[in-house]
mmCIF file of C-alpha atoms in Angstrom:
data_model
loop_
_atom_site.group_PDB
_atom_site.id
_atom_site.type_symbol
_atom_site.label_atom_id
_atom_site.label_comp_id
_atom_site.label_asym_id
_atom_site.label_seq_id
_atom_site.Cartn_x
_atom_site.Cartn_y
_atom_site.Cartn_z
ATOM 1 C CA MET V 1 2.646 7.989 37.092
ATOM 2 C CA ILE V 2 2.922 10.620 34.397
ATOM 3 C CA CYS V 3 1.610 9.547 30.939
ATOM 4 C CA GLU V 4 5.077 10.148 29.510
ATOM 5 C CA LYS V 5 6.544 7.563 31.812
ATOM 6 C CA VAL V 6 3.875 5.072 30.775
ATOM 7 C CA ILE V 7 4.883 5.712 27.099
ATOM 8 C CA ASP V 8 8.453 5.012 28.013
ATOM 9 C CA VAL V 9 7.464 1.623 29.459
ATOM 10 C CA ILE V 10 5.488 0.798 26.328
ATOM 11 C CA GLU V 11 8.234 1.863 23.920
ATOM 12 C CA ARG V 12 10.953 0.138 25.866
ATOM 13 C CA ALA V 13 9.448 -3.186 24.707
ATOM 14 C CA TYR V 14 7.613 -1.994 21.575
ATOM 15 C CA PRO V 15 9.653 0.767 19.892
ATOM 16 C CA LYS V 16 7.751 2.981 17.485
ATOM 17 C CA GLU V 17 10.589 2.489 15.022
ATOM 18 C CA TYR V 18 9.479 -1.098 14.531
ATOM 19 C CA ALA V 19 6.157 -0.052 13.131
ATOM 20 C CA LEU V 20 5.640 -0.350 9.343
ATOM 21 C CA GLU V 21 6.041 2.893 7.457
ATOM 22 C CA TRP V 22 2.398 3.278 6.591
ATOM 23 C CA ASP V 23 1.276 2.882 10.182
ATOM 24 C CA ASN V 24 0.284 5.525 12.809
ATOM 25 C CA VAL V 25 1.419 4.626 16.299
ATOM 26 C CA GLY V 26 2.193 6.390 19.546
ATOM 27 C CA LEU V 27 0.376 9.056 21.546
ATOM 28 C CA LEU V 28 -2.428 10.121 19.084
ATOM 29 C CA ILE V 29 -4.689 12.185 21.456
ATOM 30 C CA GLY V 30 -4.259 13.892 24.730
ATOM 31 C CA ARG V 31 -1.470 15.073 27.120
ATOM 32 C CA ASP V 32 1.828 13.372 27.868
ATOM 33 C CA ASP V 33 2.041 15.250 31.194
ATOM 34 C CA LYS V 34 -1.233 13.868 32.463
ATOM 35 C CA GLU V 35 -1.218 11.896 35.740
ATOM 36 C CA VAL V 36 -2.190 8.251 34.915
ATOM 37 C CA LYS V 37 -3.735 6.241 37.688
ATOM 38 C CA SER V 38 -5.689 3.836 35.449
ATOM 39 C CA ILE V 39 -5.405 2.434 31.991
ATOM 40 C CA TYR V 40 -8.080 0.871 29.837
ATOM 41 C CA ILE V 41 -6.869 -1.607 27.145
ATOM 42 C CA ALA V 42 -8.871 -2.673 24.040
ATOM 43 C CA LEU V 43 -8.274 -3.832 20.449
ATOM 44 C CA ASP V 44 -10.176 -0.906 18.814
ATOM 45 C CA ALA V 45 -11.144 2.595 19.970
ATOM 46 C CA THR V 46 -14.923 2.007 19.254
ATOM 47 C CA ASP V 47 -17.716 4.080 20.696
ATOM 48 C CA GLU V 48 -18.411 1.311 23.188
ATOM 49 C CA VAL V 49 -14.759 1.178 24.274
ATOM 50 C CA ILE V 50 -14.411 4.909 24.735
ATOM 51 C CA GLU V 51 -17.750 5.018 26.610
ATOM 52 C CA ALA V 52 -16.405 2.212 28.868
ATOM 53 C CA ALA V 53 -13.074 3.976 29.478
ATOM 54 C CA VAL V 54 -14.991 7.173 30.447
ATOM 55 C CA SER V 55 -17.344 5.213 32.660
ATOM 56 C CA GLU V 56 -14.472 3.401 34.441
ATOM 57 C CA GLY V 57 -12.729 6.756 35.016
ATOM 58 C CA ALA V 58 -9.658 5.758 32.885
ATOM 59 C CA ASP V 59 -6.899 8.279 32.484
ATOM 60 C CA MET V 60 -5.355 6.554 29.525
ATOM 61 C CA LEU V 61 -6.676 4.373 26.711
ATOM 62 C CA VAL V 62 -4.344 1.938 24.940
ATOM 63 C CA THR V 63 -5.475 0.094 21.850
ATOM 64 C CA HIS V 64 -3.880 -2.047 19.132
ATOM 65 C CA HIS V 65 -5.600 -0.562 16.073
ATOM 66 C CA PRO V 66 -5.129 3.272 15.679
ATOM 67 C CA LEU V 67 -8.260 5.416 15.780
ATOM 68 C CA ILE V 68 -6.491 7.890 13.426
ATOM 69 C CA PHE V 69 -4.761 6.404 10.374
ATOM 70 C CA ARG V 70 -4.667 9.336 7.944
ATOM 71 C CA GLY V 71 -4.680 13.136 8.299
ATOM 72 C CA VAL V 72 -7.867 14.555 9.946
ATOM 73 C CA LYS V 73 -9.067 17.833 8.310
ATOM 74 C CA LYS V 74 -12.030 18.440 10.477
ATOM 75 C CA ILE V 75 -12.927 17.380 14.057
ATOM 76 C CA HIS V 76 -16.670 17.739 15.000
ATOM 77 C CA ASN V 77 -19.446 15.690 16.454
ATOM 78 C CA ARG V 78 -21.015 15.083 12.984
ATOM 79 C CA ASP V 79 -18.257 12.663 12.053
ATOM 80 C CA PHE V 80 -17.921 9.402 14.081
ATOM 81 C CA ILE V 81 -14.120 9.643 14.275
ATOM 82 C CA GLY V 82 -14.257 13.360 15.213
ATOM 83 C CA ASN V 83 -16.882 12.571 17.848
ATOM 84 C CA ARG V 84 -14.640 9.972 19.414
ATOM 85 C CA ILE V 85 -11.781 12.397 19.468
ATOM 86 C CA LEU V 86 -13.846 14.995 21.121
ATOM 87 C CA LYS V 87 -15.068 12.632 23.759
ATOM 88 C CA LEU V 88 -11.430 11.518 24.629
ATOM 89 C CA ILE V 89 -10.355 15.153 24.869
ATOM 90 C CA LYS V 90 -13.374 16.196 26.831
ATOM 91 C CA ASN V 91 -12.781 13.520 29.419
ATOM 92 C CA ASP V 92 -9.068 14.156 29.526
ATOM 93 C CA ILE V 93 -8.126 10.652 28.437
ATOM 94 C CA SER V 94 -4.755 10.276 26.799
ATOM 95 C CA TYR V 95 -4.903 7.783 23.879
ATOM 96 C CA TYR V 96 -2.031 5.631 22.690
ATOM 97 C CA ALA V 97 -2.053 3.129 19.788
ATOM 98 C CA MET V 98 0.471 0.359 19.297
ATOM 99 C CA HIS V 99 -0.181 -1.458 16.100
ATOM 100 C CA THR V 100 2.515 -2.922 13.822
ATOM 101 C CA ASN V 101 5.222 -2.234 16.269
ATOM 102 C CA TYR V 102 3.440 -4.714 18.595
ATOM 103 C CA ASP V 103 2.797 -7.054 15.649
ATOM 104 C CA VAL V 104 6.533 -7.091 14.778
ATOM 105 C CA CYS V 105 7.815 -7.330 18.338
ATOM 106 C CA ARG V 106 5.284 -9.697 19.921
ATOM 107 C CA MET V 107 1.948 -10.637 18.236
ATOM 108 C CA GLY V 108 3.160 -13.457 15.896
ATOM 109 C CA LYS V 109 5.443 -15.057 18.504
ATOM 110 C CA LEU V 110 2.733 -14.932 21.096
ATOM 111 C CA ALA V 111 0.192 -16.566 18.676
ATOM 112 C CA GLY V 112 2.724 -19.285 17.777
ATOM 113 C CA GLU V 113 3.369 -20.012 21.414
ATOM 114 C CA MET V 114 -0.405 -20.356 22.044
ATOM 115 C CA MET V 115 -0.534 -22.862 19.169
ATOM 116 C CA GLY V 116 2.303 -24.790 20.796
ATOM 117 C CA PHE V 117 4.867 -23.960 18.104
ATOM 118 C CA GLU V 118 8.472 -24.838 18.916
ATOM 119 C CA ASP V 119 11.610 -23.417 17.242
ATOM 120 C CA GLN V 120 9.505 -20.913 15.475
ATOM 121 C CA GLU V 121 11.023 -18.242 13.241
ATOM 122 C CA VAL V 122 9.810 -14.996 11.764
ATOM 123 C CA LEU V 123 7.581 -15.389 8.687
ATOM 124 C CA GLU V 124 8.267 -12.051 7.021
ATOM 125 C CA VAL V 125 11.374 -10.192 8.317
ATOM 126 C CA THR V 126 10.832 -6.362 8.590
ATOM 127 C CA CYS V 127 13.500 -5.451 11.112
ATOM 128 C CA GLU V 128 17.102 -6.609 11.602
ATOM 129 C CA GLY V 129 18.542 -5.483 14.938
ATOM 130 C CA GLU V 130 19.876 -7.597 17.650
ATOM 131 C CA GLY V 131 17.718 -10.394 16.070
ATOM 132 C CA LEU V 132 15.322 -10.752 13.323
ATOM 133 C CA ALA V 133 11.743 -9.404 13.833
ATOM 134 C CA GLY V 134 8.740 -9.137 11.585
ATOM 135 C CA ILE V 135 5.184 -10.178 10.726
ATOM 136 C CA GLY V 136 3.995 -13.677 11.637
ATOM 137 C CA GLU V 137 5.792 -16.789 12.598
ATOM 138 C CA ILE V 138 6.350 -20.259 11.066
ATOM 139 C CA ALA V 139 7.299 -23.565 12.590
ATOM 140 C CA ARG V 140 7.692 -27.236 11.935
ATOM 141 C CA LEU V 141 5.244 -29.097 14.075
ATOM 142 C CA THR V 142 6.433 -31.799 16.431
ATOM 143 C CA LYS V 143 4.043 -34.197 14.981
ATOM 144 C CA LYS V 144 2.033 -34.461 11.777
ATOM 145 C CA ILE V 145 -1.648 -33.552 12.021
ATOM 146 C CA THR V 146 -4.596 -33.083 9.606
ATOM 147 C CA LEU V 147 -5.899 -29.747 8.580
ATOM 148 C CA GLN V 148 -9.069 -30.553 10.545
ATOM 149 C CA GLU V 149 -7.067 -31.197 13.747
ATOM 150 C CA CYS V 150 -5.143 -27.982 13.144
ATOM 151 C CA ALA V 151 -8.379 -26.037 12.801
ATOM 152 C CA LYS V 152 -9.654 -27.520 16.085
ATOM 153 C CA ALA V 153 -6.395 -26.584 17.785
ATOM 154 C CA VAL V 154 -6.853 -22.950 16.583
ATOM 155 C CA LYS V 155 -10.403 -22.762 17.898
ATOM 156 C CA THR V 156 -9.268 -24.156 21.337
ATOM 157 C CA ALA V 157 -6.137 -21.941 21.539
ATOM 158 C CA PHE V 158 -7.962 -18.706 20.760
ATOM 159 C CA GLY V 159 -11.339 -19.460 22.287
ATOM 160 C CA LEU V 160 -13.269 -19.429 19.005
ATOM 161 C CA SER V 161 -16.622 -20.938 18.019
ATOM 162 C CA HIS V 162 -15.775 -21.186 14.340
ATOM 163 C CA VAL V 163 -13.060 -20.776 11.627
ATOM 164 C CA LYS V 164 -13.184 -20.717 7.853
ATOM 165 C CA ILE V 165 -11.083 -23.317 6.082
ATOM 166 C CA TYR V 166 -9.719 -23.472 2.646
ATOM 167 C CA GLY V 167 -8.290 -26.968 1.816
ATOM 168 C CA ASP V 168 -8.773 -30.707 2.173
ATOM 169 C CA MET V 169 -9.654 -31.459 5.805
ATOM 170 C CA GLU V 170 -7.503 -34.607 5.647
ATOM 171 C CA LYS V 171 -4.424 -32.777 4.305
ATOM 172 C CA LYS V 172 -1.363 -33.585 6.386
ATOM 173 C CA ILE V 173 0.171 -30.594 8.168
ATOM 174 C CA THR V 174 3.865 -30.662 9.090
ATOM 175 C CA LYS V 175 4.690 -26.975 8.880
ATOM 176 C CA ALA V 176 2.435 -24.155 9.843
ATOM 177 C CA ALA V 177 2.570 -20.368 9.511
ATOM 178 C CA ILE V 178 0.531 -17.993 11.588
ATOM 179 C CA CYS V 179 -0.152 -14.245 11.075
ATOM 180 C CA PRO V 180 -2.698 -12.612 13.332
ATOM 181 C CA GLY V 181 -4.849 -9.952 11.685
ATOM 182 C CA SER V 182 -4.884 -9.681 7.894
ATOM 183 C CA GLY V 183 -2.508 -12.140 6.384
ATOM 184 C CA LYS V 184 -3.151 -11.626 2.672
ATOM 185 C CA SER V 185 0.243 -10.020 2.238
ATOM 186 C CA VAL V 186 2.191 -13.017 3.674
ATOM 187 C CA ILE V 187 0.672 -15.782 1.516
ATOM 188 C CA ALA V 188 3.625 -15.716 -0.939
ATOM 189 C CA LYS V 189 6.062 -15.790 1.995
ATOM 190 C CA ALA V 190 4.282 -18.771 3.538
ATOM 191 C CA VAL V 191 4.425 -20.660 0.157
ATOM 192 C CA GLU V 192 8.087 -19.679 -0.135
ATOM 193 C CA LYS V 193 8.945 -21.060 3.233
ATOM 194 C CA GLY V 194 7.172 -24.383 2.699
ATOM 195 C CA ALA V 195 4.132 -23.887 5.025
ATOM 196 C CA ASP V 196 1.410 -26.463 4.584
ATOM 197 C CA VAL V 197 -1.155 -24.043 6.216
ATOM 198 C CA LEU V 198 -1.478 -20.327 6.958
ATOM 199 C CA ILE V 199 -3.449 -19.388 10.026
ATOM 200 C CA THR V 200 -4.689 -15.856 9.692
ATOM 201 C CA GLY V 201 -7.680 -13.576 9.051
ATOM 202 C CA ASP V 202 -9.368 -11.421 6.392
ATOM 203 C CA ILE V 203 -8.956 -13.994 3.602
ATOM 204 C CA GLY V 204 -11.305 -13.389 0.708
ATOM 205 C CA HIS V 205 -12.580 -15.847 -1.950
ATOM 206 C CA HIS V 206 -9.754 -15.217 -4.475
ATOM 207 C CA GLU V 207 -6.886 -15.330 -1.935
ATOM 208 C CA GLY V 208 -8.299 -18.577 -0.642
ATOM 209 C CA ILE V 209 -8.611 -20.427 -3.908
ATOM 210 C CA ASP V 210 -5.340 -19.023 -5.160
ATOM 211 C CA SER V 211 -3.634 -20.286 -2.044
ATOM 212 C CA LEU V 212 -4.965 -23.756 -2.695
ATOM 213 C CA GLU V 213 -3.494 -23.708 -6.244
ATOM 214 C CA ARG V 214 -0.103 -23.081 -4.511
ATOM 215 C CA ASN V 215 -0.627 -26.032 -2.186
ATOM 216 C CA LEU V 216 -1.235 -23.811 0.802
ATOM 217 C CA ALA V 217 -4.233 -24.490 2.978
ATOM 218 C CA VAL V 218 -5.645 -21.512 4.899
ATOM 219 C CA ILE V 219 -7.413 -21.307 8.266
ATOM 220 C CA ASP V 220 -9.161 -17.958 8.508
ATOM 221 C CA ALA V 221 -9.842 -17.382 12.201
ATOM 222 C CA GLY V 222 -10.900 -13.756 11.724
ATOM 223 C CA HIS V 223 -9.029 -10.541 12.300
ATOM 224 C CA TYR V 224 -10.426 -10.109 15.844
ATOM 225 C CA GLY V 225 -10.286 -13.894 16.376
ATOM 226 C CA LEU V 226 -6.482 -13.944 16.542
ATOM 227 C CA GLU V 227 -5.655 -10.337 17.601
ATOM 228 C CA HIS V 228 -7.779 -10.185 20.736
ATOM 229 C CA ILE V 229 -4.810 -11.775 22.515
ATOM 230 C CA PHE V 230 -3.320 -8.327 22.529
ATOM 231 C CA ILE V 231 -5.630 -7.162 25.316
ATOM 232 C CA GLU V 232 -4.663 -9.749 27.976
ATOM 233 C CA ASP V 233 -0.999 -9.766 26.915
ATOM 234 C CA MET V 234 -0.686 -5.991 27.460
ATOM 235 C CA ALA V 235 -2.559 -6.203 30.733
ATOM 236 C CA ARG V 236 0.101 -8.681 31.861
ATOM 237 C CA TYR V 237 2.915 -6.470 30.636
ATOM 238 C CA PHE V 238 1.503 -3.355 32.341
ATOM 239 C CA ASN V 239 0.870 -5.247 35.638
ATOM 240 C CA GLY V 240 4.438 -6.492 35.619
ATOM 241 C CA ASN V 241 6.044 -3.106 34.720
ATOM 242 C CA LEU V 242 3.814 -0.340 36.214
ATOM 243 C CA SER V 243 3.459 0.390 39.885
ATOM 244 C CA GLY V 244 0.361 2.009 41.389
ATOM 245 C CA VAL V 245 -1.583 2.040 38.016
ATOM 246 C CA LYS V 246 -4.951 0.237 37.814
ATOM 247 C CA ILE V 247 -5.215 -1.920 34.601
ATOM 248 C CA MET V 248 -8.626 -2.468 33.125
ATOM 249 C CA THR V 249 -9.463 -4.462 29.920
ATOM 250 C CA ALA V 250 -12.233 -4.527 27.381
ATOM 251 C CA PRO V 251 -14.240 -7.779 27.295
ATOM 252 C CA ALA V 252 -13.754 -10.016 24.310
ATOM 253 C CA VAL V 253 -16.587 -9.136 21.991
ATOM 254 C CA HIS V 254 -16.406 -10.223 18.328
ATOM 255 C CA PRO V 255 -17.550 -7.445 16.013
ATOM 256 C CA PHE V 256 -19.957 -9.743 13.995
ATOM 257 C CA GLN V 257 -22.128 -12.751 14.465
ATOM 258 C CA ILE V 258 -22.605 -15.873 12.313
ATOM 259 C CA ILE V 259 -26.129 -17.315 12.217
#
């Protein structure tokens, strides 16, 4: 299958127009006329991921986070981004990133489903088309649980060994918001919509204590901790919509360790 056709399949479900204006999505490196027999999926285009894509003989690399966010003035092997770009080009691997367009169309809803949310709605609306779409989801729980029970449910749903919690462990949770990735920007929206807890990542000291002052507990499951679901979800999508293309996935490897 030609790379351009793979891109059509991606953008049929995740249009680039749904990406936030500051983002950089789409075909970032390589040829759209390349024959694609195998695709490697990962969250980030790290050295290890690119090396694995090369080793596995991938024709195309698809990641959630873009390798290139801003303008690149120089491409050479003395710069780690430049070196990655050179390696992809040298090995004729077409590279496609699908970031906030995937977030808006799928990530929050998928994360909510994994938490067992019912009747969920968009937390922060960014697009209004046939329906509302945006960042994160919020839902009223079918039964009241404690913050501690909610945290345990997050660990189970996303296969995590730990989470960071801001709030009273015995606080009763009836309405929960979830925003995979970095959720600092949706704290005010979670408060406005009456959430008892926000499940997200990248919460710093000040965001955490300020949320508590607004009666919003926070479960920080890590940026990677929630967003790694992209990898297997896209593998399912490709396997169901591409014929004759081998789909390979990066293993779940958290970028840090807690000791």
